[in-house]
Amino acid sequence: MKINYDFKLSQWVLVFILAAVIGSCDKTESGPEGKMELVFTPRFGAETFNTLQPYAYGDIQSIKLSKFDFYITGISLISASGNTLLEDAGLIDITGSSASSATLSLDGIKTGNYTGIKFSIGVIPELNAKDPKDFKSANPLSSTSHYWEAWDSYIFSKIEGVLDTGGAKTYDLGFAIHTGTDECLATLTVTKNFTISEEQTTGLGLDLDVRRVFQENGQFFNLPNSPLNHNPANIGVLKLFASNLAQAIQIKN
Amino acid sequence: MLPWKRLLAGFSILILVFGLGCDFDPSEPEVGDLSQIPYSPERFKVQVPAAFPELEVPANNPMTKAGVALGRKLFFDPILSRDSTQSCSSCHHPDKNFTDGLPTSKGVDLINGRRSAMALIDIAFQTKGLFWDGRARLLEDQALLPVEDPVEMHFTWPGVIERLKRHPEYPADFRKAFGITHKDSITKFLAAKAMAQFERTLVSSGATRYDLALTPGSGVFFSESELRGYEMYFDLSGGRLPDAECFHCHNAPLFSSLDYFNNGIQRVVHGNQFEDNGLGAITGNAAQNGMFKAPSLRNIAQSAPYMHDGRIKTLEAVIEHYNSGGHPADNKNPFVRKLGLTVQQKADLLAFLHTLTDTSFAQKPDYQSPF
């Protein structure tokens, strides 16, 4: 068979030299690594949470949630020797499947003992300054569905559903709360000892009380008064829900 | 030595030299052997507008000129269908924004499918699933399905492959595209890869009135009506105009958020069941019943009729549907609600949608049939 000499000899020499150089480079010694999974298990108060399942919303009303997702970014693992900032970003969607929890997998974590984890609910400013086209499709920050041109910001969380306003189970009110802009960033620190072992996966269970997210001054937030909240003009409502979401997440015992 | 002996010796040496150098293989090249055809793939680079995301290409299907050319041929060739009457382009015409202008498409048996042929403009950027219900992950996966769909091409891939192998040109085309050395290496996967390569070239220019109006120095400006429509579309008026809520599902730059939504066009049949459950039928998640892909609105004025089953005939009627708030459902997107738009505001929104028309897209010679 005739060999097709596409490369000149000089080009092959260059390839070999480059390969030798690259191959002789000292690889960065990152040490042994393991994985971690953050497992968010939602509930609605004392009840198991399921998408589109009705839950009491005050004395008369009831609510069904069709969409509940939020970004977590700026993830740091806390240890005695300091914090390790991960580059991962996650879009936690508790309504995206019929699974009972939503999991974020974190790879390439140095083995060792850790005392906690810190993360932001929302998109940290350095990432919020970018936009979806800056990220590859596998990165959750590539989602144009979670970007708001008018705000020049990501949509940090989306909470959508229907409310039965009169108690007749007619679910007559659609609602949406979309938080965003740097003002709505909330940071959460979870204290728990855990160990990352080489090539093992360590799970960290987090409890998410969806009912808690809808609280305002000890009562359910008045959705009929303000059903659509996705505008900086509603920043007070957005900050309330952003803060509530952070408080609704606890370490799972 | 006598001169004639020298001549004879020299001639004998020449015969010996050439004889040893010759490949005295008396047999004919094996039938189907493609190895004699040169394989020197040349990379194909797609021009992508600066405002668009990166065009991602699977590592196992890099784009080459020969691959794109083969994919284009297959896309327009009815060889893929049982009776050789239908090609991909039968339902995805270049001059109809790569759809067909019908509510639902007819296959070779003249049976109507249940869904509208999707427009393929910028299809390469649909990274969250293909088809109205997201059942194909990549273009390479999608291209496999219509051949064997009984309401589409109603054929078999083994049948297609046999035709391709017997064809006077395709074996060589596959060689040039994928480097195979024998026609028996032609597979449905290579055919799908080639078509995917062609489809990845279907990228709009990014030079619509909308794009240019947002480009400083372009000299193109929105009319007053288009500007009002733009402001309502993206809720940029600061409350001066109604929020038409469009961008939630059809966000820039692709004018598709790539996701799936229930936009209220179907009535609930019972509980959370719809006549067509869309995404929910694929995922098995009843909460996603009635949800469909929000397609790109680029060239939307050229893609009538509208919705997953083509039930809405005009853009005016689409706007009126959204203005009306659609049919209730637990998982209907909350931004599909009564908007209260005036006649003028609806006209403004329509004017803005027309600014998304890329008149050059359908005219590109590289997108036309090569036959």
Coordinates of C-alpha atoms in Angstrom, one line a residue:
Chain A
M1 CA 0.0 0.0 0.0
K2 CA 1.3 3.4 -0.9
I3 CA 2.1 5.5 2.2
N4 CA 0.7 9.0 2.0
Y5 CA 3.4 11.4 3.1
D6 CA 1.3 14.2 4.3
F7 CA 3.8 15.5 6.8
K8 CA 7.2 16.7 5.8
L9 CA 10.2 15.2 7.7
S10 CA 10.8 18.5 9.4
Q11 CA 7.3 18.5 10.7
W12 CA 7.7 15.0 12.1
V13 CA 10.9 16.0 13.8
L14 CA 9.0 19.0 15.4
V15 CA 6.3 16.7 16.6
F16 CA 8.8 14.3 18.2
I17 CA 10.6 17.1 19.9
L18 CA 7.4 18.6 21.3
A19 CA 6.3 15.2 22.5
A20 CA 9.6 14.7 24.3
V21 CA 9.4 18.1 25.9
I22 CA 5.9 17.6 27.1
G23 CA 6.5 14.1 28.2
S24 CA 9.5 15.2 30.3
C25 CA 7.7 17.9 32.1
D26 CA 7.2 17.3 35.7
K27 CA 3.5 16.8 36.2
T28 CA 2.0 18.9 39.0
E29 CA 1.9 16.6 41.9
S30 CA -1.7 17.1 43.1
G31 CA -1.6 14.1 45.4
P32 CA -4.3 11.5 45.9
E33 CA -7.8 12.6 45.3
G34 CA -11.4 11.5 46.0
K35 CA -14.9 12.6 45.3
M36 CA -17.7 14.1 47.1
E37 CA -21.5 14.3 46.6
L38 CA -23.7 17.0 48.0
V39 CA -27.1 15.4 48.3
F40 CA -30.0 17.8 48.7
T41 CA -33.1 16.1 50.0
P42 CA -36.2 18.3 49.9
R43 CA -39.1 18.2 52.3
F44 CA -42.1 20.4 52.8
G45 CA -42.2 20.9 56.5
A46 CA -42.7 17.4 57.9
E47 CA -43.8 16.0 54.6
T48 CA -41.8 14.4 51.8
F49 CA -41.5 16.8 48.9
N50 CA -42.7 15.8 45.5
T51 CA -43.1 17.9 42.4
L52 CA -46.7 19.0 41.8
Q53 CA -47.9 17.5 45.0
P54 CA -50.3 19.8 46.9
Y55 CA -49.2 21.1 50.3
A56 CA -51.1 23.3 52.7
Y57 CA -50.2 27.0 52.3
G58 CA -51.8 28.6 55.3
D59 CA -55.2 27.8 56.6
I60 CA -57.1 27.7 53.3
Q61 CA -54.7 27.8 50.4
S62 CA -52.6 25.0 49.0
I63 CA -49.6 25.1 46.7
K64 CA -48.0 22.9 44.1
L65 CA -44.4 23.4 42.9
S66 CA -43.5 22.8 39.3
K67 CA -40.0 24.3 39.4
F68 CA -37.4 24.7 42.2
D69 CA -33.8 25.1 41.3
F70 CA -30.9 27.1 42.4
Y71 CA -27.2 27.6 41.6
I72 CA -24.5 26.9 44.1
T73 CA -21.0 28.3 43.4
G74 CA -18.0 29.4 45.4
I75 CA -17.8 26.0 47.0
S76 CA -15.0 25.7 49.6
L77 CA -14.0 22.8 51.8
I78 CA -12.9 23.8 55.3
S79 CA -10.1 22.1 57.1
A80 CA -7.7 22.8 59.9
S81 CA -5.2 24.0 57.3
G82 CA -7.5 26.3 55.6
N83 CA -10.2 26.4 52.9
T84 CA -9.9 24.7 49.5
L85 CA -11.9 26.6 46.9
L86 CA -13.4 24.3 44.2
E87 CA -14.1 25.5 40.7
D88 CA -17.3 23.6 40.5
A89 CA -20.7 25.2 40.0
G90 CA -23.9 23.3 40.4
L91 CA -27.5 23.8 39.4
I92 CA -29.5 22.0 42.0
D93 CA -33.0 21.1 40.6
I94 CA -35.3 19.3 43.0
T95 CA -38.1 19.2 40.5
G96 CA -36.0 18.1 37.5
S97 CA -36.7 14.4 37.9
S98 CA -38.8 12.1 40.0
A99 CA -35.8 11.2 42.2
S100 CA -36.2 12.1 45.9
S101 CA -33.1 14.1 46.0
A102 CA -30.7 16.2 43.8
T103 CA -27.0 15.5 43.9
L104 CA -24.0 17.6 43.0
S105 CA -20.9 15.6 42.4
L106 CA -17.5 17.1 43.1
D107 CA -14.4 15.5 41.7
G108 CA -10.7 15.9 42.2
I109 CA -10.8 16.7 45.9
K110 CA -7.5 16.3 47.9
T111 CA -7.8 13.5 50.4
G112 CA -7.8 14.4 54.0
N113 CA -10.0 15.4 56.9
Y114 CA -12.3 18.3 56.6
T115 CA -14.5 20.1 59.1
G116 CA -17.1 21.7 56.9
I117 CA -18.2 23.1 53.6
K118 CA -19.0 26.6 52.6
F119 CA -20.9 27.6 49.5
S120 CA -22.9 30.4 48.0
I121 CA -26.5 30.0 46.9
G122 CA -26.5 31.9 43.7
V123 CA -23.6 32.9 41.4
I124 CA -20.6 34.5 43.0
P125 CA -19.8 38.0 41.5
E126 CA -16.7 36.9 39.5
L127 CA -18.9 34.3 37.7
N128 CA -22.0 36.5 37.6
A129 CA -19.9 39.0 35.6
K130 CA -19.8 36.4 32.8
D131 CA -22.6 35.1 30.7
P132 CA -23.7 31.7 29.4
K133 CA -21.8 31.8 26.2
D134 CA -18.6 31.9 28.3
F135 CA -19.2 28.3 29.4
K136 CA -19.3 25.0 27.6
S137 CA -22.7 23.3 27.5
A138 CA -21.8 20.8 30.2
N139 CA -21.3 23.6 32.7
P140 CA -24.5 24.6 34.4
L141 CA -23.6 28.3 33.9
S142 CA -24.1 27.8 30.2
S143 CA -27.8 27.8 30.7
T144 CA -29.5 30.8 28.9
S145 CA -32.6 29.7 30.6
H146 CA -31.0 31.0 33.8
Y147 CA -29.8 34.3 32.5
W148 CA -31.5 37.6 32.6
E149 CA -30.3 40.2 30.0
A150 CA -32.2 43.0 31.7
W151 CA -30.4 42.4 35.0
D152 CA -27.1 41.5 33.4
S153 CA -27.1 38.7 35.9
Y154 CA -27.8 35.0 36.2
I155 CA -31.1 33.9 37.7
F156 CA -29.9 32.5 40.9
S157 CA -32.9 30.5 41.8
K158 CA -36.3 29.7 40.2
I159 CA -39.3 28.8 42.2
E160 CA -42.5 28.3 40.2
G161 CA -45.8 26.7 40.7
V162 CA -49.5 27.2 41.2
L163 CA -51.5 28.3 44.2
D164 CA -55.1 27.4 45.1
T165 CA -56.1 30.8 46.4
G166 CA -59.6 30.1 47.6
G167 CA -59.4 26.6 48.9
A168 CA -61.4 25.1 46.1
K169 CA -58.4 23.1 44.8
T170 CA -58.6 24.9 41.5
Y171 CA -55.0 26.1 41.5
D172 CA -55.9 29.4 39.9
L173 CA -52.8 31.4 40.4
G174 CA -49.5 30.8 38.7
F175 CA -46.5 32.2 40.5
A176 CA -42.8 32.6 40.0
I177 CA -40.0 33.9 42.1
H178 CA -36.7 34.3 40.3
T179 CA -33.9 35.7 42.4
G180 CA -30.8 37.3 40.9
T181 CA -28.2 40.1 41.0
D182 CA -25.3 40.2 43.4
E183 CA -27.7 41.5 46.1
C184 CA -29.4 38.1 46.3
L185 CA -26.2 36.1 46.9
A186 CA -26.4 34.2 50.1
T187 CA -23.6 32.2 51.7
L188 CA -24.0 29.1 53.8
T189 CA -21.5 27.3 56.0
V190 CA -22.2 23.8 57.0
T191 CA -20.1 22.4 59.9
K192 CA -19.5 18.7 59.8
N193 CA -16.5 16.5 60.0
F194 CA -15.9 14.3 57.0
T195 CA -13.0 12.6 55.3
I196 CA -12.1 12.4 51.7
S197 CA -10.4 9.1 50.8
E198 CA -8.5 8.3 47.7
E199 CA -10.8 7.2 44.8
Q200 CA -13.7 7.0 47.2
T201 CA -16.9 9.1 47.2
T202 CA -18.0 10.8 50.4
G203 CA -21.6 11.9 50.6
L204 CA -22.8 14.9 52.5
G205 CA -26.5 15.0 53.1
L206 CA -28.3 18.3 53.1
D207 CA -31.9 18.8 54.1
L208 CA -33.9 21.4 52.2
D209 CA -37.1 22.6 53.8
V210 CA -39.1 24.0 50.9
R211 CA -41.8 25.2 53.3
R212 CA -39.3 27.4 55.1
V213 CA -38.5 29.2 51.8
F214 CA -42.0 30.6 51.7
Q215 CA -42.0 32.1 55.2
E216 CA -42.2 35.8 55.9
N217 CA -42.5 37.0 59.5
G218 CA -43.8 33.7 60.7
Q219 CA -46.5 33.5 58.0
F220 CA -46.6 32.2 54.5
F221 CA -45.6 34.8 51.9
N222 CA -48.6 36.5 50.4
L223 CA -48.3 35.1 46.9
P224 CA -51.6 36.5 45.6
N225 CA -50.2 40.0 46.4
S226 CA -47.1 39.4 44.4
P227 CA -47.3 36.3 42.2
L228 CA -44.6 37.2 39.7
N229 CA -41.2 38.3 41.1
H230 CA -38.5 38.5 38.5
N231 CA -37.6 42.1 38.4
P232 CA -35.2 44.2 40.4
A233 CA -38.2 46.4 41.2
N234 CA -39.2 43.5 43.5
I235 CA -35.7 43.3 45.0
G236 CA -37.2 43.2 48.5
V237 CA -39.1 40.0 47.7
L238 CA -36.2 38.5 45.9
K239 CA -33.8 39.1 48.8
L240 CA -36.3 37.6 51.2
F241 CA -36.5 34.4 49.2
A242 CA -32.7 34.3 48.7
S243 CA -32.2 34.6 52.4
N244 CA -34.9 32.0 53.2
L245 CA -33.4 29.5 50.8
A246 CA -30.1 29.7 52.6
Q247 CA -31.8 29.3 55.9
A248 CA -33.8 26.3 54.6
I249 CA -30.7 24.2 54.0
Q250 CA -29.3 22.3 57.0
I251 CA -27.0 19.4 57.4
K252 CA -28.9 16.2 57.4
N253 CA -28.5 14.2 60.5
Chain B
M1 CA 32.2 -6.2 -25.8
L2 CA 30.5 -5.7 -29.1
P3 CA 28.2 -2.7 -29.3
W4 CA 25.1 -4.9 -29.9
K5 CA 26.0 -7.1 -26.9
R6 CA 26.3 -4.0 -24.7
L7 CA 22.9 -2.8 -25.9
L8 CA 21.4 -6.2 -25.2
A9 CA 23.0 -6.3 -21.7
G10 CA 21.8 -2.9 -20.9
F11 CA 18.3 -3.7 -22.1
S12 CA 18.3 -6.9 -20.0
I13 CA 19.4 -4.9 -17.0
L14 CA 16.7 -2.4 -17.6
I15 CA 14.1 -5.2 -17.9
L16 CA 15.4 -6.8 -14.7
V17 CA 15.3 -3.5 -12.8
F18 CA 11.8 -2.6 -13.9
G19 CA 10.7 -6.1 -13.4
L20 CA 11.8 -6.2 -9.8
G21 CA 10.3 -2.8 -9.2
C22 CA 7.0 -3.7 -10.6
D23 CA 4.2 -5.0 -8.4
F24 CA 3.4 -8.1 -10.4
D25 CA 0.2 -8.7 -8.6
P26 CA -1.8 -10.3 -11.3
S27 CA -5.1 -10.1 -9.4
E28 CA -7.7 -7.3 -9.8
P29 CA -8.2 -5.0 -6.8
E30 CA -10.7 -6.6 -4.4
V31 CA -14.2 -5.4 -5.1
G32 CA -15.2 -2.9 -2.5
D33 CA -11.6 -2.0 -1.7
L34 CA -11.4 1.7 -1.2
S35 CA -7.8 2.0 -0.1
Q36 CA -6.6 3.3 -3.4
I37 CA -8.7 6.5 -2.9
P38 CA -6.8 9.2 -1.1
Y39 CA -7.9 10.0 2.4
S40 CA -6.7 13.4 3.5
P41 CA -9.3 15.0 5.7
E42 CA -9.4 18.8 5.7
R43 CA -10.9 20.5 8.7
F44 CA -14.2 22.3 8.2
K45 CA -14.6 25.4 10.3
V46 CA -18.0 26.9 10.8
Q47 CA -18.4 30.6 11.0
V48 CA -20.2 31.4 14.2
P49 CA -21.4 34.9 15.1
A50 CA -19.5 36.4 17.9
A51 CA -22.5 36.7 20.1
F52 CA -23.3 33.0 19.9
P53 CA -21.9 30.3 22.3
E54 CA -19.1 28.0 21.1
L55 CA -20.2 25.5 18.6
E56 CA -19.4 22.2 20.3
V57 CA -18.4 19.2 18.1
P58 CA -18.2 15.7 19.5
A59 CA -14.6 14.4 19.7
N60 CA -15.5 11.3 17.8
N61 CA -17.0 13.3 14.9
P62 CA -14.7 16.2 13.9
M63 CA -16.0 18.2 11.0
T64 CA -14.2 17.8 7.7
K65 CA -15.0 19.2 4.3
A66 CA -15.5 15.7 2.9
G67 CA -17.7 14.8 5.9
V68 CA -19.9 17.8 5.5
A69 CA -20.1 17.2 1.7
L70 CA -21.2 13.6 2.3
G71 CA -23.7 14.7 5.0
R72 CA -25.2 17.2 2.6
K73 CA -25.6 14.6 -0.1
L74 CA -27.3 12.2 2.3
F75 CA -29.5 14.9 3.7
F76 CA -30.9 15.6 0.3
D77 CA -30.9 12.1 -1.1
P78 CA -34.2 10.0 -1.0
I79 CA -32.0 6.9 -0.9
L80 CA -32.7 6.8 2.8
S81 CA -36.4 6.1 2.4
R82 CA -38.1 2.8 1.6
D83 CA -39.5 3.9 -1.8
S84 CA -36.7 6.4 -2.5
T85 CA -39.1 9.3 -2.5
Q86 CA -38.3 11.0 0.7
S87 CA -35.1 12.6 2.0
C88 CA -34.5 14.6 5.1
S89 CA -35.0 17.7 3.0
S90 CA -38.5 16.6 2.2
C91 CA -39.5 17.8 5.7
H92 CA -36.6 20.2 6.2
H93 CA -36.5 22.5 3.1
P94 CA -33.8 25.1 2.9
D95 CA -36.3 27.6 1.6
K96 CA -38.6 27.1 4.6
N97 CA -36.0 27.6 7.3
F98 CA -35.4 23.8 7.0
T99 CA -39.0 22.9 8.0
D100 CA -41.8 22.2 5.5
G101 CA -44.5 24.6 6.1
L102 CA -47.0 21.9 7.2
P103 CA -48.6 21.4 10.6
T104 CA -47.4 17.8 10.6
S105 CA -45.3 16.1 8.0
K106 CA -46.3 13.1 5.8
G107 CA -44.0 10.1 5.5
V108 CA -43.5 7.8 2.5
D109 CA -46.8 6.1 3.2
L110 CA -48.6 9.5 3.2
I111 CA -49.4 9.0 6.9
N112 CA -49.3 12.2 8.9
G113 CA -46.8 12.3 11.7
R114 CA -48.0 13.7 15.0
R115 CA -45.5 16.5 15.3
S116 CA -44.3 19.4 13.2
A117 CA -40.9 19.2 11.5
M118 CA -38.6 21.4 13.5
A119 CA -36.7 24.2 11.8
L120 CA -33.0 23.4 11.7
I121 CA -31.6 26.9 12.0
D122 CA -28.8 26.9 14.5
I123 CA -29.7 23.3 15.4
A124 CA -26.0 22.7 16.4
F125 CA -26.5 24.8 19.5
Q126 CA -29.4 22.7 20.8
T127 CA -27.3 21.0 23.5
K128 CA -30.2 20.0 25.8
G129 CA -31.8 17.5 23.5
L130 CA -33.4 17.3 20.1
F131 CA -36.9 16.8 18.8
W132 CA -39.8 18.5 20.5
D133 CA -39.5 16.0 23.3
G134 CA -35.8 15.9 23.7
R135 CA -35.5 12.2 23.0
A136 CA -32.3 12.4 21.0
R137 CA -29.2 13.7 22.8
L138 CA -27.0 14.6 19.8
L139 CA -27.5 15.2 16.1
E140 CA -25.7 11.9 15.5
D141 CA -28.5 10.2 17.6
Q142 CA -31.3 12.1 15.9
A143 CA -30.2 11.3 12.4
L144 CA -30.7 7.6 13.0
L145 CA -34.4 7.8 13.9
P146 CA -36.4 9.0 10.9
V147 CA -35.1 6.2 8.6
E148 CA -36.8 3.5 10.6
D149 CA -39.8 5.5 11.8
P150 CA -42.9 4.0 10.2
V151 CA -44.5 7.4 9.7
E152 CA -41.4 8.9 8.2
M153 CA -39.0 7.1 5.9
H154 CA -40.3 3.7 6.9
F155 CA -37.2 1.8 5.9
T156 CA -34.4 -0.1 7.6
W157 CA -30.8 0.9 8.1
P158 CA -29.5 -2.4 6.7
G159 CA -31.5 -1.6 3.6
V160 CA -30.0 1.9 3.4
I161 CA -26.5 0.6 3.9
E162 CA -26.9 -1.9 1.1
R163 CA -28.0 0.9 -1.3
L164 CA -25.1 3.0 -0.2
K165 CA -22.6 0.2 -0.8
R166 CA -23.9 -0.5 -4.2
H167 CA -24.0 3.2 -5.2
P168 CA -21.4 4.3 -7.8
E169 CA -20.3 7.3 -5.6
Y170 CA -21.1 6.8 -1.9
P171 CA -18.4 4.3 -1.1
A172 CA -15.7 6.7 -2.3
D173 CA -17.5 9.6 -0.4
F174 CA -17.4 7.5 2.8
R175 CA -13.7 6.8 2.2
K176 CA -12.9 10.5 1.8
A177 CA -15.0 11.4 4.8
F178 CA -14.0 8.7 7.3
G179 CA -11.0 6.9 5.9
I180 CA -12.6 3.5 5.7
T181 CA -10.7 1.1 3.5
H182 CA -13.6 -1.1 2.3
K183 CA -17.2 -0.4 1.5
D184 CA -18.3 -3.0 4.0
S185 CA -17.2 -0.5 6.7
I186 CA -20.1 1.8 5.7
T187 CA -22.4 1.8 8.7
K188 CA -25.5 3.7 9.8
F189 CA -23.4 5.4 12.4
L190 CA -21.1 6.9 9.8
A191 CA -24.0 8.0 7.7
A192 CA -25.5 9.7 10.8
K193 CA -22.2 11.3 11.6
A194 CA -22.0 12.7 8.1
M195 CA -25.5 14.2 8.3
A196 CA -24.7 15.6 11.7
Q197 CA -21.6 17.3 10.3
F198 CA -23.7 19.0 7.6
E199 CA -26.4 20.0 10.1
R200 CA -23.8 21.6 12.3
T201 CA -23.1 24.0 9.4
L202 CA -26.6 25.4 9.5
V203 CA -25.7 28.4 11.5
S204 CA -27.4 31.8 11.0
S205 CA -25.4 34.8 10.1
G206 CA -26.0 36.8 13.3
A207 CA -26.7 39.7 11.0
T208 CA -30.4 40.2 11.4
R209 CA -31.9 43.6 12.0
Y210 CA -32.0 42.6 15.6
D211 CA -28.3 41.8 15.7
L212 CA -27.3 44.8 13.7
A213 CA -29.5 47.2 15.7
L214 CA -27.7 46.1 18.8
T215 CA -24.3 46.5 17.2
P216 CA -22.9 50.0 17.7
G217 CA -21.9 51.6 14.5
S218 CA -23.9 49.3 12.2
G219 CA -26.1 52.1 11.0
V220 CA -29.1 49.9 11.6
F221 CA -31.7 51.0 14.1
F222 CA -35.0 49.6 15.4
S223 CA -38.1 51.4 14.2
E224 CA -40.2 52.8 17.0
S225 CA -42.5 49.8 16.8
E226 CA -39.7 47.3 16.7
L227 CA -38.1 49.0 19.7
R228 CA -41.3 48.8 21.7
G229 CA -41.5 45.1 20.8
Y230 CA -37.9 44.6 21.8
E231 CA -38.5 46.2 25.2
M232 CA -41.6 44.1 25.8
Y233 CA -39.9 40.9 24.7
F234 CA -37.0 41.4 27.2
D235 CA -38.9 43.5 29.8
L236 CA -36.5 46.4 29.4
S237 CA -39.0 49.2 29.6
G238 CA -38.8 49.7 33.3
G239 CA -42.6 49.3 33.6
R240 CA -43.5 51.7 30.9
L241 CA -44.7 48.9 28.7
P242 CA -46.1 45.5 29.6
D243 CA -43.7 42.6 30.1
A244 CA -44.5 40.2 27.3
E245 CA -42.4 37.5 29.1
C246 CA -41.0 36.1 25.9
F247 CA -37.4 35.9 26.8
H248 CA -37.9 33.4 29.7
C249 CA -38.2 30.6 27.1
H250 CA -36.7 32.2 24.0
N251 CA -33.6 34.0 25.3
A252 CA -30.9 35.6 23.3
P253 CA -28.6 35.0 21.5
L254 CA -30.2 31.9 20.1
F255 CA -33.8 33.0 20.9
S256 CA -34.2 29.6 22.5
S257 CA -33.3 28.8 26.1
L258 CA -32.9 25.2 24.9
D259 CA -35.2 24.0 27.6
Y260 CA -38.7 22.5 27.7
F261 CA -41.9 24.3 28.8
N262 CA -45.6 23.8 29.0
N263 CA -46.9 27.0 27.2
G264 CA -50.5 26.3 27.8
I265 CA -51.5 25.3 24.2
Q266 CA -53.0 21.9 25.3
R267 CA -55.9 21.3 27.5
V268 CA -55.4 18.9 30.3
V269 CA -57.1 15.6 29.4
H270 CA -57.2 14.2 32.9
G271 CA -55.0 14.9 35.9
N272 CA -51.7 15.7 34.5
Q273 CA -52.2 14.0 31.2
F274 CA -52.3 15.7 27.8
E275 CA -53.1 14.6 24.3
D276 CA -49.3 14.7 23.7
N277 CA -47.2 14.4 26.8
G278 CA -44.1 15.6 25.1
L279 CA -41.0 15.5 27.4
G280 CA -42.9 13.6 30.1
A281 CA -43.5 10.7 27.8
I282 CA -39.7 10.4 27.4
T283 CA -38.5 11.0 30.9
G284 CA -41.4 9.1 32.6
N285 CA -41.7 12.1 34.9
A286 CA -45.4 13.0 34.9
A287 CA -44.5 16.5 36.1
Q288 CA -43.0 17.1 32.7
N289 CA -46.0 16.1 30.8
G290 CA -47.1 18.6 28.1
M291 CA -43.7 20.2 28.0
F292 CA -42.0 20.8 24.7
K293 CA -38.7 22.3 23.5
A294 CA -38.8 26.1 23.1
P295 CA -37.4 26.4 19.6
S296 CA -35.3 29.2 18.3
L297 CA -37.2 32.2 17.1
R298 CA -34.6 33.2 14.6
N299 CA -36.3 33.2 11.2
I300 CA -39.6 32.5 13.0
A301 CA -41.5 34.6 10.4
Q302 CA -40.4 31.9 7.9
S303 CA -41.3 28.8 10.0
A304 CA -45.1 28.8 10.0
P305 CA -47.1 27.0 11.2
Y306 CA -46.2 27.0 14.9
M307 CA -46.1 24.8 18.0
H308 CA -45.2 21.1 18.3
D309 CA -48.1 20.1 16.1
G310 CA -48.4 23.1 13.9
R311 CA -51.7 24.0 15.3
I312 CA -51.2 27.8 15.2
K313 CA -51.0 29.1 11.7
T314 CA -49.7 32.7 12.0
L315 CA -47.4 34.7 14.2
E316 CA -50.3 37.0 15.0
A317 CA -52.2 34.0 16.4
V318 CA -49.2 32.9 18.4
I319 CA -49.0 36.3 20.0
E320 CA -52.7 36.2 20.7
H321 CA -52.3 32.8 22.3
Y322 CA -49.7 34.1 24.7
N323 CA -51.8 37.3 25.3
S324 CA -54.7 35.1 26.3
G325 CA -52.8 33.1 28.9
G326 CA -53.4 29.7 27.4
H327 CA -55.0 26.7 29.0
P328 CA -54.4 26.1 32.7
A329 CA -52.3 23.3 33.9
D330 CA -50.3 22.7 37.1
N331 CA -47.0 22.8 35.3
K332 CA -47.9 25.5 32.8
N333 CA -45.1 28.1 32.8
P334 CA -46.3 30.9 35.1
F335 CA -45.1 33.5 32.6
V336 CA -47.7 32.2 30.1
R337 CA -50.5 34.4 31.5
K338 CA -53.0 37.0 30.3
L339 CA -50.7 39.9 29.2
G340 CA -53.3 42.5 28.4
L341 CA -51.5 43.7 25.3
T342 CA -53.3 46.3 23.1
V343 CA -53.6 46.0 19.4
Q344 CA -50.6 48.3 18.9
Q345 CA -48.5 46.4 21.4
K346 CA -49.2 43.1 19.7
A347 CA -48.2 44.7 16.4
D348 CA -45.0 46.0 18.0
L349 CA -44.2 42.5 19.3
L350 CA -44.8 41.1 15.8
A351 CA -42.6 43.8 14.3
F352 CA -39.8 42.9 16.7
L353 CA -40.1 39.2 15.8
H354 CA -39.6 40.1 12.2
T355 CA -36.3 41.6 13.0
L356 CA -35.1 38.1 13.8
T357 CA -35.3 37.2 10.1
D358 CA -32.0 36.2 8.5
T359 CA -32.7 36.6 4.8
S360 CA -29.3 35.1 3.8
F361 CA -29.7 31.9 5.7
A362 CA -32.0 30.0 3.2
Q363 CA -30.0 31.4 0.2
K364 CA -26.6 30.0 1.1
P365 CA -25.4 27.8 -1.8
D366 CA -23.8 25.4 0.6
Y367 CA -27.2 24.6 2.1
Q368 CA -28.9 23.8 -1.2
S369 CA -29.3 20.4 -2.7
P370 CA -26.1 19.2 -4.4
F371 CA -28.1 17.2 -6.9

